[in-house]
PDB file of C-alpha atoms in Angstrom:
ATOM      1  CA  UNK A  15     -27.140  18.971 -19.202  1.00 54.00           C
ATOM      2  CA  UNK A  16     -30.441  20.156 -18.286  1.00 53.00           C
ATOM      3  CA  UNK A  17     -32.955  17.993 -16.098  1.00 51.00           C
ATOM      4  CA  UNK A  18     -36.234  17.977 -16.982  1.00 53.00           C
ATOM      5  CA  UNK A  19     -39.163  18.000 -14.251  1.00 55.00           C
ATOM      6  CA  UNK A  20     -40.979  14.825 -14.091  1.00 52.00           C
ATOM      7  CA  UNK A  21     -44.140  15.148 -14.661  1.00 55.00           C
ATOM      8  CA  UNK A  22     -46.677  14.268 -11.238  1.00 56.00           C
ATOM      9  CA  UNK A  23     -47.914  10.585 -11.065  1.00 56.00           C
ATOM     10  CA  UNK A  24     -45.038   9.496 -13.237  1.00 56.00           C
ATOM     11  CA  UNK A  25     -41.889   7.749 -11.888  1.00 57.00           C
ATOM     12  CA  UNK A  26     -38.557   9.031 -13.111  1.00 56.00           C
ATOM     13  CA  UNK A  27     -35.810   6.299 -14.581  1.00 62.00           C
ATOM     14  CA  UNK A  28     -33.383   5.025 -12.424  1.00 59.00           C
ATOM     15  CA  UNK A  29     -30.352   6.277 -13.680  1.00 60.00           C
ATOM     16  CA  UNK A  30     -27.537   4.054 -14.591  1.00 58.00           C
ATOM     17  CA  UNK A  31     -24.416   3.139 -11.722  1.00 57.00           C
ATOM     18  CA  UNK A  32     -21.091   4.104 -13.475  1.00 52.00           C
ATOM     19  CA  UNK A  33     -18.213   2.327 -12.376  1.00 52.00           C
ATOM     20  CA  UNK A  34     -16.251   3.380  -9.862  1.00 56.00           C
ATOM     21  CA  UNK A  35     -13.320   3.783 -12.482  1.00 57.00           C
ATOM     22  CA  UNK A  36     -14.299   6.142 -14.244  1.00 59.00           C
ATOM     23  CA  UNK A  37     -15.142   9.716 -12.816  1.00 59.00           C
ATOM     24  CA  UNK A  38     -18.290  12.223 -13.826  1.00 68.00           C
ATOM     25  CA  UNK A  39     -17.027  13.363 -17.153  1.00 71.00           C
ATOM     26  CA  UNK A  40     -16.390   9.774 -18.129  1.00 72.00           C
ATOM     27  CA  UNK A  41     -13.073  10.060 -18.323  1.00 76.00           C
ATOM     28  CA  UNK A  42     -10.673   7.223 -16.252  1.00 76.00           C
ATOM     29  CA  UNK A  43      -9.612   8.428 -12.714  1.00 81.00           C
ATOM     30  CA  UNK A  44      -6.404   9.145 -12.031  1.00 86.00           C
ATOM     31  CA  UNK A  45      -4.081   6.731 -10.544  1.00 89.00           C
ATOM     32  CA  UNK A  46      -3.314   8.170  -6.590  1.00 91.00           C
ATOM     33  CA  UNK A  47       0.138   9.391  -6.462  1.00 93.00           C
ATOM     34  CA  UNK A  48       2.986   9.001  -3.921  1.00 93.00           C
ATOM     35  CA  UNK A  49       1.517  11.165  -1.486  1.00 94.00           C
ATOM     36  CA  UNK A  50      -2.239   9.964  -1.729  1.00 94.00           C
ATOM     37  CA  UNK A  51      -1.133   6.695  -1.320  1.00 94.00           C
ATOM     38  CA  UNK A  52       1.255   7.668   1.712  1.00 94.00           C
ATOM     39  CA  UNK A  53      -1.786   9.529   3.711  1.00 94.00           C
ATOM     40  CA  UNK A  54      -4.123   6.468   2.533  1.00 93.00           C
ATOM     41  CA  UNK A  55      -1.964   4.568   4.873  1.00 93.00           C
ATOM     42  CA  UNK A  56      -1.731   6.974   7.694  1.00 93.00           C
ATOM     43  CA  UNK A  57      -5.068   8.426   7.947  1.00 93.00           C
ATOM     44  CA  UNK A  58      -6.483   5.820  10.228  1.00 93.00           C
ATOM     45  CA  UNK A  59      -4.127   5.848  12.816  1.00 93.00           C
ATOM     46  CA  UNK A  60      -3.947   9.595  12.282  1.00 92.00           C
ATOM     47  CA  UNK A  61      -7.873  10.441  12.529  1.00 92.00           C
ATOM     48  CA  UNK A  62      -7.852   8.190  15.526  1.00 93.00           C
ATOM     49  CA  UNK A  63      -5.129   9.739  17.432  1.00 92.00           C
ATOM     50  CA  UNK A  64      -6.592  13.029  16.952  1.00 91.00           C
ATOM     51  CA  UNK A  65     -10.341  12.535  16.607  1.00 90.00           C
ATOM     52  CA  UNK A  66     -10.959  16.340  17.570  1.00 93.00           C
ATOM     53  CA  UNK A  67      -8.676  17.815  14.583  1.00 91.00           C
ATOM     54  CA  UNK A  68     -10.539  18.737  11.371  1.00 93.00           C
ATOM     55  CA  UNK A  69      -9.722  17.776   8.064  1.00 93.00           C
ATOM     56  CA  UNK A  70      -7.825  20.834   7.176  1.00 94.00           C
ATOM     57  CA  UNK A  71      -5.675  20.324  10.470  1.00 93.00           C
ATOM     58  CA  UNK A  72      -5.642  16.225   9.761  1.00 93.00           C
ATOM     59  CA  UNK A  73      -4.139  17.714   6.125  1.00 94.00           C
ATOM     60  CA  UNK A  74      -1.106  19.536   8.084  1.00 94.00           C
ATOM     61  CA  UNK A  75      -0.231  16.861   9.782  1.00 93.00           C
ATOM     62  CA  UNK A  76      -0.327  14.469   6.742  1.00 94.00           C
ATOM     63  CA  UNK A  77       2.125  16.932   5.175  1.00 94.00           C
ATOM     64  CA  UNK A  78       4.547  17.372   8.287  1.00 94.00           C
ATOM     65  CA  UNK A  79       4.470  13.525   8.369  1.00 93.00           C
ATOM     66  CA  UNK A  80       5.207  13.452   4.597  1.00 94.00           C
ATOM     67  CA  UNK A  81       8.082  15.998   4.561  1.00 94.00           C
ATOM     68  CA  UNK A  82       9.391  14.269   7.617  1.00 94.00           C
ATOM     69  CA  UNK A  83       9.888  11.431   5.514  1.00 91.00           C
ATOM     70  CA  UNK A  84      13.917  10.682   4.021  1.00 92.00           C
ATOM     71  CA  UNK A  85      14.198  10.616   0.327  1.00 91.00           C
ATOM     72  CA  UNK A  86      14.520   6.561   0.389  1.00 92.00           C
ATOM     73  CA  UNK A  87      11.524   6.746   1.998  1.00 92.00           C
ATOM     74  CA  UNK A  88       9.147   8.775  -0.533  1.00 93.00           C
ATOM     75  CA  UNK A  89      11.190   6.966  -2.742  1.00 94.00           C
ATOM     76  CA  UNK A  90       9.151   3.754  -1.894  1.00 93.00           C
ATOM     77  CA  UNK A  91       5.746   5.657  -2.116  1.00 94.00           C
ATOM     78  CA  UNK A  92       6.996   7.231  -5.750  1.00 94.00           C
ATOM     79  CA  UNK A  93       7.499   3.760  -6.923  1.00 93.00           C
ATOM     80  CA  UNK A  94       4.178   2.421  -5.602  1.00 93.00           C
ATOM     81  CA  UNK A  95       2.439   4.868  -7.438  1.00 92.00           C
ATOM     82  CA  UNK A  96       4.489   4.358 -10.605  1.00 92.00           C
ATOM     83  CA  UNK A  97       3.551   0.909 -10.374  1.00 91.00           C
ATOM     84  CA  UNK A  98      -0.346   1.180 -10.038  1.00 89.00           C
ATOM     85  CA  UNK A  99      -0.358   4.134 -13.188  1.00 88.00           C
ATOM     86  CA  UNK A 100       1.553   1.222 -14.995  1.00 87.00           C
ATOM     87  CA  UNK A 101      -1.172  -1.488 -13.903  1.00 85.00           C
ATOM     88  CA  UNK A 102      -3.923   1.368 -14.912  1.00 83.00           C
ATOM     89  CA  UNK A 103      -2.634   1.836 -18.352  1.00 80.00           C
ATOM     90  CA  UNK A 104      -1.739  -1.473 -19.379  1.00 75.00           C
ATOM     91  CA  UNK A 105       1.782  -1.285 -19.474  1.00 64.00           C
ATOM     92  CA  UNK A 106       4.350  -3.013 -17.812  1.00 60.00           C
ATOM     93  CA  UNK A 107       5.442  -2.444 -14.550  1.00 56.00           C
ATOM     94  CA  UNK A 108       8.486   0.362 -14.517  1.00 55.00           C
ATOM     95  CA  UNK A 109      11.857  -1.066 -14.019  1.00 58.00           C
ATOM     96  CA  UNK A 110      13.850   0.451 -10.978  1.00 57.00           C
ATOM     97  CA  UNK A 111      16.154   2.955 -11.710  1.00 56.00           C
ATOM     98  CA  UNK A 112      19.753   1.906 -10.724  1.00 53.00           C
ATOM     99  CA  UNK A 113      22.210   4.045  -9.061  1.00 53.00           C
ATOM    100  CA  UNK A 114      25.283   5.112 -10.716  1.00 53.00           C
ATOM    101  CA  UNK A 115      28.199   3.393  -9.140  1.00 51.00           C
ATOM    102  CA  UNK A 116      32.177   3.353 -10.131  1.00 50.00           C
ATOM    103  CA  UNK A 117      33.229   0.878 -12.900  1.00 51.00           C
ATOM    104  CA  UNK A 118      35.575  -2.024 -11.052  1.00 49.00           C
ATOM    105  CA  UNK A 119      39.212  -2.676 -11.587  1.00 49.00           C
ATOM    106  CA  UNK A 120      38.951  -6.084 -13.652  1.00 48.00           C
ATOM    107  CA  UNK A 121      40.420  -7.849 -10.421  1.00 49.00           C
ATOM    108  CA  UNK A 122      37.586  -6.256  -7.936  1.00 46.00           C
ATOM    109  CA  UNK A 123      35.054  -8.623  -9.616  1.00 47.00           C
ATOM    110  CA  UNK A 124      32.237 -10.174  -7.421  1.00 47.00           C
ATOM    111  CA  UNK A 125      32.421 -13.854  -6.089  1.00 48.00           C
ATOM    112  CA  UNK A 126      29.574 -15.854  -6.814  1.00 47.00           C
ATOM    113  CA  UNK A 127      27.913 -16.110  -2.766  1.00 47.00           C
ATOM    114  CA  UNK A 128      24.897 -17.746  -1.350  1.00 48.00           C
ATOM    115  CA  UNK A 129      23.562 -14.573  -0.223  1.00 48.00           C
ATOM    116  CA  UNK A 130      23.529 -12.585  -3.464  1.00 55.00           C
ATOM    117  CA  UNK A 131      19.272 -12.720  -4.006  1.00 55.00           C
ATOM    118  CA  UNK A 132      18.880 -11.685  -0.664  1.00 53.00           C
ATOM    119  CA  UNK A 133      17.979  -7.830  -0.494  1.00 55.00           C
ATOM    120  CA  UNK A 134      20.383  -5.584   1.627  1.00 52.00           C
ATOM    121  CA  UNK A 135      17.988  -4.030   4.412  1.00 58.00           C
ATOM    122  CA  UNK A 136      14.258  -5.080   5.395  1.00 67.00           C
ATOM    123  CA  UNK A 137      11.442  -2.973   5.355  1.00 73.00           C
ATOM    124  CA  UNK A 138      10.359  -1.911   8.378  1.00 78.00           C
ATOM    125  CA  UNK A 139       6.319  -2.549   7.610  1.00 80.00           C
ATOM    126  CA  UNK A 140       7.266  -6.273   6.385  1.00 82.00           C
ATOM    127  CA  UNK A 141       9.666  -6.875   9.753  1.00 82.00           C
ATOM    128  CA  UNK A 142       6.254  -5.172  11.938  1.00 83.00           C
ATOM    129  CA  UNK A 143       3.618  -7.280   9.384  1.00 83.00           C
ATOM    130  CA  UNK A 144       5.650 -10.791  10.038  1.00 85.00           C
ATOM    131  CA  UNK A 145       5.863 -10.064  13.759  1.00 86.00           C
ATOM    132  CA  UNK A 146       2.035  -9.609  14.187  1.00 87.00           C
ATOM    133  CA  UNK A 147       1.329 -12.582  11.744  1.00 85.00           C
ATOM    134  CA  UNK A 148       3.675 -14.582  14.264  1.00 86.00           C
ATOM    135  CA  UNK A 149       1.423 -13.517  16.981  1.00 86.00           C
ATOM    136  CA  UNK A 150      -1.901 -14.122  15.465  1.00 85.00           C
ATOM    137  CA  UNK A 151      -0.668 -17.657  14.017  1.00 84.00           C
ATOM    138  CA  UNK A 152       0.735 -17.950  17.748  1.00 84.00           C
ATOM    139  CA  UNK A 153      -3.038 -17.318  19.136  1.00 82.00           C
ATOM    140  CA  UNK A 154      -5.393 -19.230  16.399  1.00 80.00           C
ATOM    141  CA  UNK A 155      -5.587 -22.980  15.653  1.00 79.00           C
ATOM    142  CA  UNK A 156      -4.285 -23.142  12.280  1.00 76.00           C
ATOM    143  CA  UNK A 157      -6.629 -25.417  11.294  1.00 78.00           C
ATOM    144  CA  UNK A 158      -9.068 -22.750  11.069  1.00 79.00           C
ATOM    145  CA  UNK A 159      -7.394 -19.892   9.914  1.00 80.00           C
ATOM    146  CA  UNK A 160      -6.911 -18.493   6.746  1.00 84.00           C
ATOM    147  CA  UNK A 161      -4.542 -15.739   4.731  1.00 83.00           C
ATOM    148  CA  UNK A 162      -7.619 -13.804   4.172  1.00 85.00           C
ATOM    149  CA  UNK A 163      -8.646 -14.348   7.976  1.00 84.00           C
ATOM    150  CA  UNK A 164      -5.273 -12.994   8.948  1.00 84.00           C
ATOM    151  CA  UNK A 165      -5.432 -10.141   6.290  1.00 85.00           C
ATOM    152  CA  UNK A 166      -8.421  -8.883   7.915  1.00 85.00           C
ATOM    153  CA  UNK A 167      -7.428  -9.042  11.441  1.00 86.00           C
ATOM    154  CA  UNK A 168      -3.999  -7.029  10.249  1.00 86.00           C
ATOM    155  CA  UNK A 169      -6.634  -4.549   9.410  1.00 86.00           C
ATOM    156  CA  UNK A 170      -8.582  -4.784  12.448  1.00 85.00           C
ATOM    157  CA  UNK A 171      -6.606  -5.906  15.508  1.00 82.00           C
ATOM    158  CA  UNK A 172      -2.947  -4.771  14.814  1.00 80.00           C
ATOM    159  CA  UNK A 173      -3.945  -1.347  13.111  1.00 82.00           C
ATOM    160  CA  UNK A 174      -2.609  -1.970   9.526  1.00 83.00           C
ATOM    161  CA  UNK A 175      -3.678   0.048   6.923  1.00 83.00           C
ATOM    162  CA  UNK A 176      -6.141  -1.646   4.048  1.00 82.00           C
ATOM    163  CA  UNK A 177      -3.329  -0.245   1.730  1.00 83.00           C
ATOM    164  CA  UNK A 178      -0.377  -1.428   3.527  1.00 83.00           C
ATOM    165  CA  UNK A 179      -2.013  -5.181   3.649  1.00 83.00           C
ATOM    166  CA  UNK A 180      -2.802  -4.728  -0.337  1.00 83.00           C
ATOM    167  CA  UNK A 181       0.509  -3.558  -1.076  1.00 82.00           C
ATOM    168  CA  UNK A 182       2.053  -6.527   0.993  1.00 81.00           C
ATOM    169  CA  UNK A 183      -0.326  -9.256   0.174  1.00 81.00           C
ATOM    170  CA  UNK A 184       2.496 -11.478  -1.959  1.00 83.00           C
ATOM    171  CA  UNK A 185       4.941 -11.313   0.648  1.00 82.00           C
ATOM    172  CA  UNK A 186       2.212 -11.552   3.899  1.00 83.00           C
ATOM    173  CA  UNK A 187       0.760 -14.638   1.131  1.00 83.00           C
ATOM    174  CA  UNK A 188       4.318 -16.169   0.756  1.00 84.00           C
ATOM    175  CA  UNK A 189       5.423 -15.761   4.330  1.00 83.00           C
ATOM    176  CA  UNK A 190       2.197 -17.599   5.915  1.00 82.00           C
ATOM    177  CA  UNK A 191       2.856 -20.629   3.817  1.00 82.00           C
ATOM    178  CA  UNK A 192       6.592 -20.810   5.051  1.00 83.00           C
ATOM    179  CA  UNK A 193       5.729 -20.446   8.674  1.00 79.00           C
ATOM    180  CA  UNK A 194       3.174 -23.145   8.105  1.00 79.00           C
ATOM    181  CA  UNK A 195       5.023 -25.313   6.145  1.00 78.00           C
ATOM    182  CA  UNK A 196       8.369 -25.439   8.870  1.00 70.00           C
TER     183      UNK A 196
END
């Protein structure tokens, strides 16, 4: 596209916003993936903790940090990201893929237990989210406070990541009401 010159003594048009969906070609943007996501998360605590670095050191250290990380746990960042292309298409959210495990002996069946919803092992950032929420409903008059209140000061006071509170906002949502409602 070519710009013209405007003229001197007249005023140019104000060009048009785009949304922030869509990038300069007008196509949509592309959905971050696991990685993007992963550094989104880190790079706050990691630009603070080395406010010197540049951004091409900052990047080295986002990819140590990243190939540090266990298969189960990129796992959890793959899935994220499969989730929010599914959201930005329109399509359902992805199932999870289930691991191949040995067909039982008819008489090895599973007895019906209390316990059975209840998911195996705890993420870590929801065990460190509920402890600070503890402290900061521990701190505040409750009469006053608010999920959003306590969203922010994740973000501000306890050095959460604006992703990590988005991606947790159903269970930091549910978990407030049961602590206020025992």
């Amino acid at each position: 596209a070519v710009s013209k010159a405007v003229p001197s003594g007249k005023t140019s048009r104000k060009r048009k916003t785009k949304s922030k969906s869509k990038s300069k070609s007008g196509k949509k943007k592309r959905t971050p993936g696991a990685y993007m996501l992963f550094t989104a998360s880190i790079r706050p605590k990691v630009t603070a903790d080395n406010p010197e670095k540049k951004i091409t050191e900052l990047a080295k250290i986002f990819g140590q940090k990243w190939r540090a990380l266990s298969e189960e746990e990129q796992q959890v960042w793959k899935d994220k990201a499969a989730v929010l292309k599914a959201k930005a298409e329109g399509g359902s959210v992805p199932a999870k893929k289930k691991k191949k495990t040995a067909k039982r002996a008819p008489d090895e069946e599973e007895t019906d237990s209390d316990d059975e919803d209840e998911p195996l092992a705890k993420d870590p950032t929801i065990s460190k989210l509920e402890s600070a929420i503890d402290e900061i409903m521990d701190n505040i008059d409750l009469a006053t406070l608010t999920v959003r209140k306590i969203k922010e000061m994740l973000v501000e006071n306890h050095n959460f990541s604006d992703n990590v509170v988005t991606t947790h906002k159903k269970h930091i949502k549910m978990y407030v009401k049961s602590k206020v409602n025992n």
